[in-house]
Amino acid sequence: MTKMLLAAAAYVVIVFPLALGWHLGLFEEQYQAFGYFDGEPNVLAGLAAIAIQGLVLAVIYPLFRSGRAGFARAFQYAGLMGLFFWTSHVLALVAKQSVPNAVGFIVMETAYLVLQFGLFALVLGLIYRGAK
């Protein structure tokens, strides 16, 4: 239980500042041009979404059996979850609405999710090191 809570908290600590810095800091102009924001972003709702995601991902991880252990298992899990997020977040947005420069949006969000889930995999590997 401690490892699960630590993994959930780690996800929030990684993703929340990364999301803010990426979407509302470094690349805000590009995301505005993509039409990513409709009005002002609701940062509190974003934090709640990330906390729920972290909890769900942390609860599922111990159930994930890949035949691997350590960092290999963590990267397999994060890769699979990242791919799921990518299809439901990136491709779904492009499918649902007209996104100016859709290719640019896909590239930007793919880079963001690779970073997000890569960092999460590193932390999962550290938290669960030695576990099978």
Short mmCIF file of C-alpha atoms in Angstrom, two decimals, residues 38-83:
data_model
loop_
_atom_site.label_atom_id
_atom_site.label_comp_id
_atom_site.label_asym_id
_atom_site.label_seq_id
_atom_site.Cartn_x
_atom_site.Cartn_y
_atom_site.Cartn_z
CA ASP A 38 -11.10 27.02 -25.07
CA GLY A 39 -10.99 29.93 -22.64
CA GLU A 40 -8.83 29.85 -19.54
CA PRO A 41 -7.50 26.47 -18.40
CA ASN A 42 -8.91 25.25 -15.07
CA VAL A 43 -5.73 24.40 -13.18
CA LEU A 44 -7.59 22.90 -10.19
CA ALA A 45 -9.56 20.53 -12.42
CA GLY A 46 -6.29 19.61 -14.14
CA LEU A 47 -4.70 18.82 -10.79
CA ALA A 48 -7.70 16.68 -9.84
CA ALA A 49 -7.50 14.79 -13.14
CA ILE A 50 -3.78 14.15 -12.65
CA ALA A 51 -4.32 12.98 -9.04
CA ILE A 52 -7.00 10.52 -10.17
CA GLN A 53 -4.81 9.30 -13.03
CA GLY A 54 -1.91 8.81 -10.62
CA LEU A 55 -4.06 6.82 -8.22
CA VAL A 56 -5.48 4.60 -10.96
CA LEU A 57 -2.06 4.01 -12.53
CA ALA A 58 -0.55 3.22 -9.12
CA VAL A 59 -3.32 0.73 -8.26
CA ILE A 60 -3.03 -1.07 -11.62
CA TYR A 61 0.79 -1.32 -11.65
CA PRO A 62 1.12 -4.12 -9.07
CA LEU A 63 -1.37 -6.15 -11.13
CA PHE A 64 0.67 -5.74 -14.33
CA ARG A 65 2.50 -8.95 -15.16
CA SER A 66 4.91 -8.71 -18.06
CA GLY A 67 7.37 -11.45 -17.23
CA ARG A 68 9.91 -8.78 -16.45
CA ALA A 69 11.04 -7.08 -13.27
CA GLY A 70 12.55 -3.78 -12.23
CA PHE A 71 12.97 -0.97 -14.71
CA ALA A 72 12.09 -3.16 -17.71
CA ARG A 73 8.67 -3.88 -16.19
CA ALA A 74 8.18 -0.21 -15.27
CA PHE A 75 8.99 0.94 -18.82
CA GLN A 76 6.73 -1.71 -20.36
CA TYR A 77 3.87 -0.60 -18.12
CA ALA A 78 4.46 3.10 -18.68
CA GLY A 79 4.77 2.53 -22.42
CA LEU A 80 1.48 0.66 -22.54
CA MET A 81 -0.32 3.25 -20.40
CA GLY A 82 1.30 6.08 -22.35
CA LEU A 83 0.09 4.57 -25.61
#
